[in-house]
Amino acid sequence: MKENEKTRGFSTRLIHHRGSVCPHTGAVSPPIYPSSTFKQQGVNEHQGFEYSRGRNPTRQVLEDYIADLEGGERGFAFGSGMAAISSCFLLLSAGDHVLLTRGLYGGTYRVLSRIFDRFRIQFSMVDTTQVAAVEEAIRQDTRVLYLETPSNPLMEISDIRALSEMAHSRGLMVMVDNTFMSPFLQRPIQQGADIVIHSASKFLGGHSDLIAGLVVTRGEDLGRSLGMVQSSVGAILPPYDSWLLVRSMKTLEVRVSRAQESASRIAVWLTGRPEIEYVYYPGLPGHPGYDVHLRQADGAGAILSFRLSDRVSAPSFLRGLNIWSLAVSLGAVESIVTQPAHMTHASYPVSLRREVGVTDQVIRLSVGLESPDDLIADLEQALDQNKE
Ligand SMILES: Cc1ncc(COP(=O)(O)O)c(C=O)c1O
C-alpha cells in the first residue's frame, strides 16, 4: 500500500484497494481466474503464479485487501473460518500448549479437543478479561494466547493491548478471532496481536451465501510460515468465492453501521423487559469491560445476547418468532437468532457450558438490516405469547 493510501478513510479503502481495478482492462470488478496452473516461459520463469493452491490472482486480490484493512503484512484466504483457525494451529508443534478465551466459539473448542489433542497440542481455557489470571495460567510449554473479544456468546471483553504486551514479554504469540467485530470496528494487529482470524462467512461475506476464512499476519516471518502451511495443506478459498467475498466486503461499513444502530436500540429495549434477566452487549454502559471495548473498538457491533428468565420457555419463545431466522451463523443481512447451548456451543461438555454461563436460557441475536421496529415487534410478540 502506498503511504497516502494508508491515511485514507476506511470507507474509501473498502472501495479502492490493491487490485480493485484490473490493470489489463480497467474492469472495476476484479477478474476471476479459474486457472489451476500458469504457463511458464522457462523452468521457474513465471509472472508470480505457478499453481493455484500456492497462489491465485483472484485470491491474491482478496488476500491483499484484508491485509490492508487489518493493517498487517500478509493476508490468507481459506475455505472456511475453521480451515483458517486450523491452519493457524498448524504453526504449532507436538508438545505445545494454547491458552484460550473461555466461552469461545464451540468449533474452535472442538477442533482443539477432538483433533489437535491427538497430535499432542494441548489447551486450557482462562478468563482472558483478567490479565493477571492469564499470566498465572501460562505454562512452560504455552506458545499461543488465543482471544475472542467480544467472546461468543457472552460478549466478554479482553484487553488486546495489555494482553499482547504481557504475552510477548513471556514469549507467546497472540491470535485474535475478530469475526464479531470485523476490521471496520476492531483491528487487533494495531493493538499488538500477531495474527487476526475471521470467519468471513459472517460480516465480511454478509449475505449467508458463502463459507470462507481469512487470516492476517504481522511481520515477514509469520507470513512466510503461514504461507507454507496454506500452500502445503491447501485449505484454500477458490477463485469464484474469493471474488464473491471481495464484492461483498465493499459494503461492509454500511451494513455493519446500520445493523449496529439497530442492535443498540434492541439491547436497550430488551433491558426494559421483565422476562429478560440480563442483556450482554458491549454498547451498554454497565457491560463489564465497556471502557476497554470503547478504547480498542470503534463500536459495539451487531451481536448481542440475553438471558431469558426461567418463567419463559426458550424453545417456545424461539418458535414464536417470525422475522428472526432460527439458525446457526451471524453477521448477515437477515436477522438470526441462536440458542448457543444447543447450536454453536453443542460440542462443549454440559459441565463446561454451565461453568462459563452458556445456559439454555441464553439467546444470541445477530441483528440484520430489517426495520428495527419490526425486529422489536417480533421479539415483543414472542415474549408476550410465552408469558406464564
Ligand atoms: C467467532 C467464530 N469464529 C470462527 C467460526 C468458524 O467459521 P466457519 O463457520 O466459517 O468455519 C465461527 C462460526 O460460527 C465463529 O462464530
CSV table of C-alpha atoms and ligand atoms in Angstrom, one decimal:
chain,number,residue,atom,x,y,z
A,1,MET,CA,0.0,0.0,0.0
A,2,LYS,CA,1.3,3.5,-0.8
A,3,GLU,CA,1.8,5.8,2.1
A,4,ASN,CA,-1.1,8.2,1.1
A,5,GLU,CA,-3.4,5.2,0.8
A,6,LYS,CA,-2.9,4.3,4.5
A,7,THR,CA,-4.2,7.7,5.5
A,8,ARG,CA,-7.5,7.3,3.6
A,9,GLY,CA,-10.7,6.7,5.4
A,10,PHE,CA,-11.8,3.1,6.0
A,11,SER,CA,-14.8,3.5,3.6
A,12,THR,CA,-12.5,4.7,0.8
A,13,ARG,CA,-10.1,1.8,1.4
A,14,LEU,CA,-13.0,-0.6,1.3
A,15,ILE,CA,-13.8,0.6,-2.3
A,16,HIS,CA,-10.3,1.4,-3.6
A,17,HIS,CA,-7.8,-1.2,-2.7
A,18,ARG,CA,-4.9,-3.1,-4.3
A,19,GLY,CA,-6.2,-5.0,-7.3
A,20,SER,CA,-9.7,-3.3,-7.2
A,21,VAL,CA,-9.1,-2.2,-10.9
A,22,CYS,CA,-7.8,-4.8,-13.4
A,23,PRO,CA,-4.6,-3.4,-14.8
A,24,HIS,CA,-5.1,-5.1,-18.2
A,25,THR,CA,-8.7,-4.0,-18.9
A,26,GLY,CA,-9.7,-1.3,-16.4
A,27,ALA,CA,-12.5,-3.6,-15.1
A,28,VAL,CA,-13.6,-2.3,-11.7
A,29,SER,CA,-14.7,-5.8,-10.6
A,30,PRO,CA,-11.6,-7.9,-10.4
A,31,PRO,CA,-11.4,-10.8,-12.9
A,32,ILE,CA,-12.0,-14.4,-11.8
A,33,TYR,CA,-9.0,-16.6,-12.8
A,34,PRO,CA,-10.2,-20.2,-12.5
A,35,SER,CA,-6.9,-21.4,-14.0
A,36,SER,CA,-5.3,-24.1,-11.8
A,37,THR,CA,-1.9,-23.7,-13.5
A,38,PHE,CA,0.1,-21.0,-15.2
A,39,LYS,CA,2.3,-21.3,-18.3
A,40,GLN,CA,5.9,-20.7,-17.6
A,41,GLN,CA,8.4,-19.1,-20.0
A,42,GLY,CA,11.2,-21.4,-18.9
A,43,VAL,CA,11.6,-23.6,-15.8
A,44,ASN,CA,10.6,-21.5,-12.8
A,45,GLU,CA,10.3,-18.4,-15.0
A,46,HIS,CA,6.8,-17.1,-14.4
A,47,GLN,CA,4.8,-14.0,-13.6
A,48,GLY,CA,4.3,-14.7,-9.9
A,49,PHE,CA,1.8,-17.5,-10.3
A,50,GLU,CA,2.6,-21.2,-10.8
A,51,TYR,CA,-0.2,-23.3,-9.4
A,52,SER,CA,-3.4,-22.1,-7.7
A,53,ARG,CA,-3.0,-24.0,-4.5
A,54,GLY,CA,0.0,-21.8,-3.8
A,55,ARG,CA,-1.2,-18.5,-5.3
A,56,ASN,CA,-4.1,-17.5,-7.5
A,57,PRO,CA,-4.6,-14.0,-8.9
A,58,THR,CA,-8.2,-13.6,-7.7
A,59,ARG,CA,-7.4,-14.9,-4.3
A,60,GLN,CA,-4.4,-12.6,-4.2
A,61,VAL,CA,-6.7,-9.6,-4.6
A,62,LEU,CA,-8.7,-10.7,-1.6
A,63,GLU,CA,-5.6,-11.5,0.5
A,64,ASP,CA,-4.0,-8.1,-0.2
A,65,TYR,CA,-7.4,-6.4,0.5
A,66,ILE,CA,-7.9,-8.0,4.0
A,67,ALA,CA,-4.2,-7.5,4.9
A,68,ASP,CA,-4.5,-3.7,4.2
A,69,LEU,CA,-7.8,-3.4,6.1
A,70,GLU,CA,-6.4,-5.1,9.2
A,71,GLY,CA,-3.1,-3.3,8.9
A,72,GLY,CA,-0.9,-6.5,8.7
A,73,GLU,CA,1.8,-7.7,6.3
A,74,ARG,CA,0.1,-10.6,4.6
A,75,GLY,CA,-3.4,-11.9,4.1
A,76,PHE,CA,-4.5,-15.5,3.5
A,77,ALA,CA,-7.9,-16.8,2.3
A,78,PHE,CA,-9.1,-20.3,3.4
A,79,GLY,CA,-12.1,-22.4,2.6
A,80,SER,CA,-13.8,-21.7,6.0
A,81,GLY,CA,-13.2,-20.0,9.3
A,82,MET,CA,-12.4,-23.3,10.7
A,83,ALA,CA,-9.8,-24.0,8.0
A,84,ALA,CA,-8.3,-20.6,8.8
A,85,ILE,CA,-8.2,-21.4,12.5
A,86,SER,CA,-6.8,-24.9,12.0
A,87,SER,CA,-4.1,-23.6,9.6
A,88,CYS,CA,-3.0,-21.2,12.3
A,89,PHE,CA,-2.8,-24.0,14.9
A,90,LEU,CA,-0.7,-25.9,12.4
A,91,LEU,CA,2.0,-23.4,13.1
A,92,LEU,CA,2.4,-25.2,16.4
A,93,SER,CA,4.3,-28.5,17.2
A,94,ALA,CA,3.5,-31.5,19.3
A,95,GLY,CA,4.0,-30.6,23.0
A,96,ASP,CA,2.9,-27.0,22.6
A,97,HIS,CA,0.1,-25.6,24.7
A,98,VAL,CA,-2.5,-22.9,23.9
A,99,LEU,CA,-4.4,-20.6,26.3
A,100,LEU,CA,-7.9,-19.8,25.1
A,101,THR,CA,-10.6,-17.3,26.0
A,102,ARG,CA,-13.2,-19.2,28.0
A,103,GLY,CA,-16.5,-19.5,26.3
A,104,LEU,CA,-15.2,-19.0,22.8
A,105,TYR,CA,-16.8,-20.4,19.6
A,106,GLY,CA,-17.7,-24.1,20.0
A,107,GLY,CA,-16.0,-25.2,16.7
A,108,THR,CA,-12.6,-23.8,18.0
A,109,TYR,CA,-13.0,-25.8,21.1
A,110,ARG,CA,-14.0,-28.9,19.1
A,111,VAL,CA,-11.0,-28.8,16.7
A,112,LEU,CA,-8.6,-28.5,19.6
A,113,SER,CA,-10.2,-31.1,21.9
A,114,ARG,CA,-11.0,-33.7,19.2
A,115,ILE,CA,-8.3,-33.3,16.6
A,116,PHE,CA,-5.2,-31.3,17.7
A,117,ASP,CA,-5.3,-33.0,21.0
A,118,ARG,CA,-4.5,-36.3,19.2
A,119,PHE,CA,-1.3,-34.6,17.9
A,120,ARG,CA,-0.3,-33.6,21.5
A,121,ILE,CA,-1.2,-29.9,21.1
A,122,GLN,CA,-2.9,-29.1,24.4
A,123,PHE,CA,-5.1,-26.2,25.5
A,124,SER,CA,-6.7,-24.7,28.5
A,125,MET,CA,-9.4,-22.0,28.9
A,126,VAL,CA,-8.8,-19.0,31.0
A,127,ASP,CA,-10.7,-15.8,31.9
A,128,THR,CA,-8.9,-13.5,29.5
A,129,THR,CA,-10.8,-10.5,30.8
A,130,GLN,CA,-8.2,-10.6,33.7
A,131,VAL,CA,-4.6,-10.1,32.6
A,132,ALA,CA,-3.3,-11.4,35.9
A,133,ALA,CA,-5.3,-14.6,35.5
A,134,VAL,CA,-3.9,-15.2,32.0
A,135,GLU,CA,-0.3,-14.6,33.2
A,136,GLU,CA,-0.8,-17.0,36.0
A,137,ALA,CA,-2.1,-19.7,33.6
A,138,ILE,CA,1.0,-19.5,31.3
A,139,ARG,CA,2.9,-22.8,31.4
A,140,GLN,CA,6.4,-23.5,30.3
A,141,ASP,CA,5.1,-25.1,27.1
A,142,THR,CA,2.5,-22.3,26.4
A,143,ARG,CA,3.1,-20.9,22.9
A,144,VAL,CA,-0.1,-19.1,22.0
A,145,LEU,CA,-2.7,-16.9,23.6
A,146,TYR,CA,-5.9,-17.2,21.6
A,147,LEU,CA,-8.5,-14.5,22.1
A,148,GLU,CA,-12.1,-13.8,21.1
A,149,THR,CA,-13.2,-10.3,22.1
A,150,PRO,CA,-16.1,-9.9,22.4
A,151,SER,CA,-16.4,-13.5,23.3
A,152,ASN,CA,-19.1,-15.8,21.9
A,153,PRO,CA,-21.9,-15.6,23.1
A,154,LEU,CA,-21.5,-13.7,26.4
A,155,MET,CA,-19.6,-10.8,24.9
A,156,GLU,CA,-16.8,-10.8,27.5
A,157,ILE,CA,-14.2,-8.2,26.7
A,158,SER,CA,-10.4,-8.9,26.8
A,159,ASP,CA,-7.9,-6.1,26.6
A,160,ILE,CA,-5.9,-6.9,23.4
A,161,ARG,CA,-3.1,-4.4,24.0
A,162,ALA,CA,-2.5,-5.3,27.7
A,163,LEU,CA,-2.7,-9.0,27.0
A,164,SER,CA,-0.4,-8.7,23.9
A,165,GLU,CA,2.3,-6.8,25.9
A,166,MET,CA,2.2,-9.3,28.7
A,167,ALA,CA,2.1,-12.4,26.3
A,168,HIS,CA,5.0,-11.0,24.3
A,169,SER,CA,7.1,-10.5,27.4
A,170,ARG,CA,6.6,-14.2,28.1
A,171,GLY,CA,7.4,-15.2,24.5
A,172,LEU,CA,3.9,-16.1,23.4
A,173,MET,CA,2.2,-15.4,20.1
A,174,VAL,CA,-1.2,-13.7,20.2
A,175,MET,CA,-4.0,-14.7,17.9
A,176,VAL,CA,-7.4,-12.9,17.8
A,177,ASP,CA,-10.6,-14.2,16.3
A,178,ASN,CA,-12.1,-10.9,15.1
A,179,THR,CA,-15.2,-12.3,13.5
A,180,PHE,CA,-17.7,-10.5,15.7
A,181,MET,CA,-16.2,-7.1,15.1
A,182,SER,CA,-14.8,-7.2,11.5
A,183,PRO,CA,-11.9,-4.8,10.6
A,184,PHE,CA,-14.4,-1.9,10.4
A,185,LEU,CA,-14.8,-1.9,14.2
A,186,GLN,CA,-11.6,-3.5,15.5
A,187,ARG,CA,-8.1,-4.0,14.2
A,188,PRO,CA,-6.2,-6.3,16.7
A,189,ILE,CA,-2.8,-6.0,14.9
A,190,GLN,CA,-2.8,-2.3,15.6
A,191,GLN,CA,-3.3,-3.3,19.3
A,192,GLY,CA,-0.3,-5.7,19.3
A,193,ALA,CA,-1.8,-9.0,18.1
A,194,ASP,CA,0.3,-11.2,15.8
A,195,ILE,CA,-2.4,-12.9,13.9
A,196,VAL,CA,-6.0,-11.9,13.2
A,197,ILE,CA,-8.6,-14.5,12.1
A,198,HIS,CA,-12.0,-14.2,10.6
A,199,SER,CA,-14.8,-16.5,9.8
A,200,ALA,CA,-15.6,-14.5,6.6
A,201,SER,CA,-18.8,-16.5,6.4
A,202,LYS,CA,-20.2,-13.8,8.8
A,203,PHE,CA,-20.0,-10.0,8.5
A,204,LEU,CA,-17.3,-9.9,5.7
A,205,GLY,CA,-19.5,-12.1,3.4
A,206,GLY,CA,-22.6,-10.7,5.0
A,207,HIS,CA,-25.3,-12.4,2.9
A,208,SER,CA,-25.4,-16.0,4.2
A,209,ASP,CA,-24.2,-17.2,0.8
A,210,LEU,CA,-20.5,-18.0,1.4
A,211,ILE,CA,-18.3,-20.1,3.7
A,212,ALA,CA,-14.8,-18.6,3.9
A,213,GLY,CA,-12.0,-17.8,6.4
A,214,LEU,CA,-9.3,-15.1,6.4
A,215,VAL,CA,-6.1,-14.6,8.3
A,216,VAL,CA,-3.8,-11.6,8.5
A,217,THR,CA,-0.3,-11.9,9.9
A,218,ARG,CA,2.1,-9.3,11.3
A,219,GLY,CA,5.8,-9.5,10.2
A,220,GLU,CA,7.5,-11.3,7.4
A,221,ASP,CA,8.5,-14.5,9.2
A,222,LEU,CA,5.0,-15.3,10.4
A,223,GLY,CA,3.6,-14.6,6.9
A,224,ARG,CA,6.2,-16.9,5.4
A,225,SER,CA,5.3,-19.7,7.9
A,226,LEU,CA,1.6,-19.4,7.4
A,227,GLY,CA,2.1,-19.2,3.6
A,228,MET,CA,3.9,-22.5,3.8
A,229,VAL,CA,1.0,-24.1,5.8
A,230,GLN,CA,-1.5,-22.7,3.3
A,231,SER,CA,0.2,-24.0,0.2
A,232,SER,CA,1.2,-27.3,1.8
A,233,VAL,CA,-2.1,-28.2,3.4
A,234,GLY,CA,-4.2,-26.5,0.7
A,235,ALA,CA,-7.3,-25.5,2.6
A,236,ILE,CA,-7.7,-22.5,0.2
A,237,LEU,CA,-10.6,-20.4,-0.9
A,238,PRO,CA,-11.5,-21.0,-4.6
A,239,PRO,CA,-11.3,-18.1,-7.1
A,240,TYR,CA,-15.1,-17.6,-7.6
A,241,ASP,CA,-15.7,-17.5,-3.8
A,242,SER,CA,-12.7,-15.1,-3.4
A,243,TRP,CA,-14.3,-12.8,-6.0
A,244,LEU,CA,-17.7,-13.0,-4.2
A,245,LEU,CA,-16.1,-12.1,-0.9
A,246,VAL,CA,-14.3,-9.1,-2.4
A,247,ARG,CA,-17.6,-8.0,-3.9
A,248,SER,CA,-19.4,-8.4,-0.5
A,249,MET,CA,-16.8,-6.6,1.6
A,250,LYS,CA,-17.3,-3.4,-0.4
A,251,THR,CA,-20.5,-2.8,1.6
A,252,LEU,CA,-19.1,-3.9,5.0
A,253,GLU,CA,-19.2,-0.5,6.6
A,254,VAL,CA,-22.8,0.4,5.5
A,255,ARG,CA,-24.1,-3.0,6.5
A,256,VAL,CA,-22.3,-3.1,9.9
A,257,SER,CA,-23.1,0.6,10.8
A,258,ARG,CA,-26.8,0.1,10.1
A,259,ALA,CA,-27.0,-3.3,11.9
A,260,GLN,CA,-25.2,-1.8,14.9
A,261,GLU,CA,-27.6,1.1,15.2
A,262,SER,CA,-30.5,-1.4,15.3
A,263,ALA,CA,-28.6,-3.7,17.7
A,264,SER,CA,-28.1,-0.9,20.1
A,265,ARG,CA,-31.8,0.0,20.1
A,266,ILE,CA,-32.8,-3.6,20.6
A,267,ALA,CA,-30.3,-4.0,23.5
A,268,VAL,CA,-31.8,-1.0,25.3
A,269,TRP,CA,-35.4,-2.3,24.6
A,270,LEU,CA,-34.5,-5.7,26.0
A,271,THR,CA,-33.2,-4.3,29.3
A,272,GLY,CA,-36.7,-2.9,29.9
A,273,ARG,CA,-38.5,-6.2,29.6
A,274,PRO,CA,-39.3,-8.2,32.8
A,275,GLU,CA,-38.8,-11.5,31.0
A,276,ILE,CA,-35.1,-10.7,30.3
A,277,GLU,CA,-32.8,-11.2,33.2
A,278,TYR,CA,-29.6,-9.9,31.6
A,279,VAL,CA,-28.5,-8.3,28.3
A,280,TYR,CA,-25.0,-9.0,27.1
A,281,TYR,CA,-24.0,-6.1,24.8
A,282,PRO,CA,-20.7,-4.1,25.0
A,283,GLY,CA,-22.6,-1.0,24.0
A,284,LEU,CA,-24.4,-0.9,27.3
A,285,PRO,CA,-22.5,1.3,29.8
A,286,GLY,CA,-23.0,-1.3,32.6
A,287,HIS,CA,-21.4,-4.1,30.5
A,288,PRO,CA,-18.3,-5.4,32.1
A,289,GLY,CA,-15.3,-4.3,30.0
A,290,TYR,CA,-17.3,-1.4,28.5
A,291,ASP,CA,-14.4,1.0,28.8
A,292,VAL,CA,-11.8,-1.4,27.5
A,293,HIS,CA,-14.1,-2.2,24.5
A,294,LEU,CA,-14.6,1.5,23.8
A,295,ARG,CA,-10.8,2.0,23.8
A,296,GLN,CA,-10.0,-0.8,21.4
A,297,ALA,CA,-13.0,-0.8,19.1
A,298,ASP,CA,-14.9,1.7,17.1
A,299,GLY,CA,-18.4,0.4,18.1
A,300,ALA,CA,-20.3,-2.3,19.9
A,301,GLY,CA,-21.3,-4.2,16.8
A,302,ALA,CA,-24.4,-6.0,15.8
A,303,ILE,CA,-24.3,-9.1,18.0
A,304,LEU,CA,-25.9,-9.3,21.4
A,305,SER,CA,-27.1,-12.0,23.8
A,306,PHE,CA,-29.6,-12.1,26.6
A,307,ARG,CA,-30.7,-14.4,29.3
A,308,LEU,CA,-34.4,-15.3,29.5
A,309,SER,CA,-35.9,-15.7,32.9
A,310,ASP,CA,-36.9,-19.2,33.9
A,311,ARG,CA,-40.5,-18.2,33.5
A,312,VAL,CA,-40.1,-18.2,29.7
A,313,SER,CA,-39.6,-21.4,27.8
A,314,ALA,CA,-36.7,-20.8,25.4
A,315,PRO,CA,-37.8,-23.3,22.7
A,316,SER,CA,-41.4,-21.9,22.6
A,317,PHE,CA,-40.0,-18.3,22.5
A,318,LEU,CA,-37.8,-19.3,19.6
A,319,ARG,CA,-40.7,-21.0,17.8
A,320,GLY,CA,-42.8,-17.9,18.2
A,321,LEU,CA,-40.5,-15.6,16.2
A,322,ASN,CA,-41.5,-14.8,12.6
A,323,ILE,CA,-38.9,-12.4,11.2
A,324,TRP,CA,-35.8,-13.6,13.1
A,325,SER,CA,-34.4,-16.8,11.5
A,326,LEU,CA,-33.6,-19.5,14.0
A,327,ALA,CA,-30.2,-20.5,12.6
A,328,VAL,CA,-26.5,-21.1,13.2
A,329,SER,CA,-24.4,-18.2,11.9
A,330,LEU,CA,-24.4,-14.4,12.3
A,331,GLY,CA,-23.4,-11.2,10.5
A,332,ALA,CA,-25.8,-11.4,7.7
A,333,VAL,CA,-28.4,-9.1,6.1
A,334,GLU,CA,-31.2,-11.2,7.7
A,335,SER,CA,-31.5,-11.2,11.5
A,336,ILE,CA,-30.6,-14.5,13.1
A,337,VAL,CA,-31.4,-15.9,16.5
A,338,THR,CA,-29.5,-18.8,18.1
A,339,GLN,CA,-29.7,-20.8,21.2
A,340,PRO,CA,-25.9,-21.3,21.7
A,341,ALA,CA,-26.1,-24.1,24.3
A,342,HIS,CA,-27.6,-26.4,21.7
A,343,MET,CA,-26.3,-24.9,18.5
A,344,THR,CA,-23.0,-23.1,18.3
A,345,HIS,CA,-21.7,-24.5,21.6
A,346,ALA,CA,-23.2,-28.0,21.4
A,347,SER,CA,-19.7,-29.5,21.4
A,348,TYR,CA,-18.9,-28.1,24.9
A,349,PRO,CA,-19.5,-30.7,27.6
A,350,VAL,CA,-22.5,-29.7,29.7
A,351,SER,CA,-20.3,-29.0,32.7
A,352,LEU,CA,-18.2,-26.6,30.7
A,353,ARG,CA,-21.3,-24.8,29.4
A,354,ARG,CA,-22.5,-24.4,32.9
A,355,GLU,CA,-19.1,-23.2,34.2
A,356,VAL,CA,-18.8,-20.5,31.5
A,357,GLY,CA,-22.5,-19.5,31.8
A,358,VAL,CA,-23.8,-20.7,28.4
A,359,THR,CA,-27.1,-22.0,29.8
A,360,ASP,CA,-30.2,-23.0,27.8
A,361,GLN,CA,-31.8,-19.6,28.7
A,362,VAL,CA,-29.0,-17.7,26.9
A,363,ILE,CA,-30.2,-16.5,23.4
A,364,ARG,CA,-27.9,-14.8,20.9
A,365,LEU,CA,-29.1,-12.3,18.3
A,366,SER,CA,-27.3,-11.3,15.2
A,367,VAL,CA,-29.1,-8.1,14.0
A,368,GLY,CA,-29.6,-7.7,10.3
A,369,LEU,CA,-30.8,-5.0,8.1
A,370,GLU,CA,-34.6,-5.2,8.5
A,371,SER,CA,-36.6,-2.4,10.1
A,372,PRO,CA,-35.6,-2.3,13.8
A,373,ASP,CA,-39.3,-1.5,14.6
A,374,ASP,CA,-40.3,-4.8,13.0
A,375,LEU,CA,-37.5,-6.7,14.8
A,376,ILE,CA,-38.5,-5.3,18.1
A,377,ALA,CA,-42.2,-6.0,17.5
A,378,ASP,CA,-41.4,-9.6,16.6
A,379,LEU,CA,-39.4,-10.1,19.8
A,380,GLU,CA,-42.3,-8.5,21.8
A,381,GLN,CA,-45.0,-10.7,20.4
A,382,ALA,CA,-42.9,-13.8,21.0
A,383,LEU,CA,-42.2,-12.8,24.6
A,384,ASP,CA,-45.9,-11.9,25.1
A,385,GLN,CA,-47.0,-15.3,23.8
A,386,ASN,CA,-44.7,-17.1,26.2
A,387,LYS,CA,-45.6,-15.2,29.4
A,388,GLU,CA,-46.8,-17.6,32.1
B,1,LIG,C1,-16.4,-16.5,16.2
B,1,LIG,C2,-16.3,-17.6,15.2
B,1,LIG,N1,-15.1,-18.0,14.7
B,1,LIG,C3,-15.0,-19.0,13.8
B,1,LIG,C4,-16.1,-19.6,13.3
B,1,LIG,C5,-15.9,-20.7,12.2
B,1,LIG,O1,-16.2,-20.2,11.0
B,1,LIG,P1,-16.7,-21.0,9.7
B,1,LIG,O2,-18.1,-21.4,10.0
B,1,LIG,O3,-16.6,-20.1,8.6
B,1,LIG,O4,-15.9,-22.2,9.6
B,1,LIG,C6,-17.4,-19.2,13.7
B,1,LIG,C7,-18.6,-19.8,13.0
B,1,LIG,O5,-19.7,-19.7,13.5
B,1,LIG,C8,-17.5,-18.1,14.6
B,1,LIG,O6,-18.7,-17.7,15.1
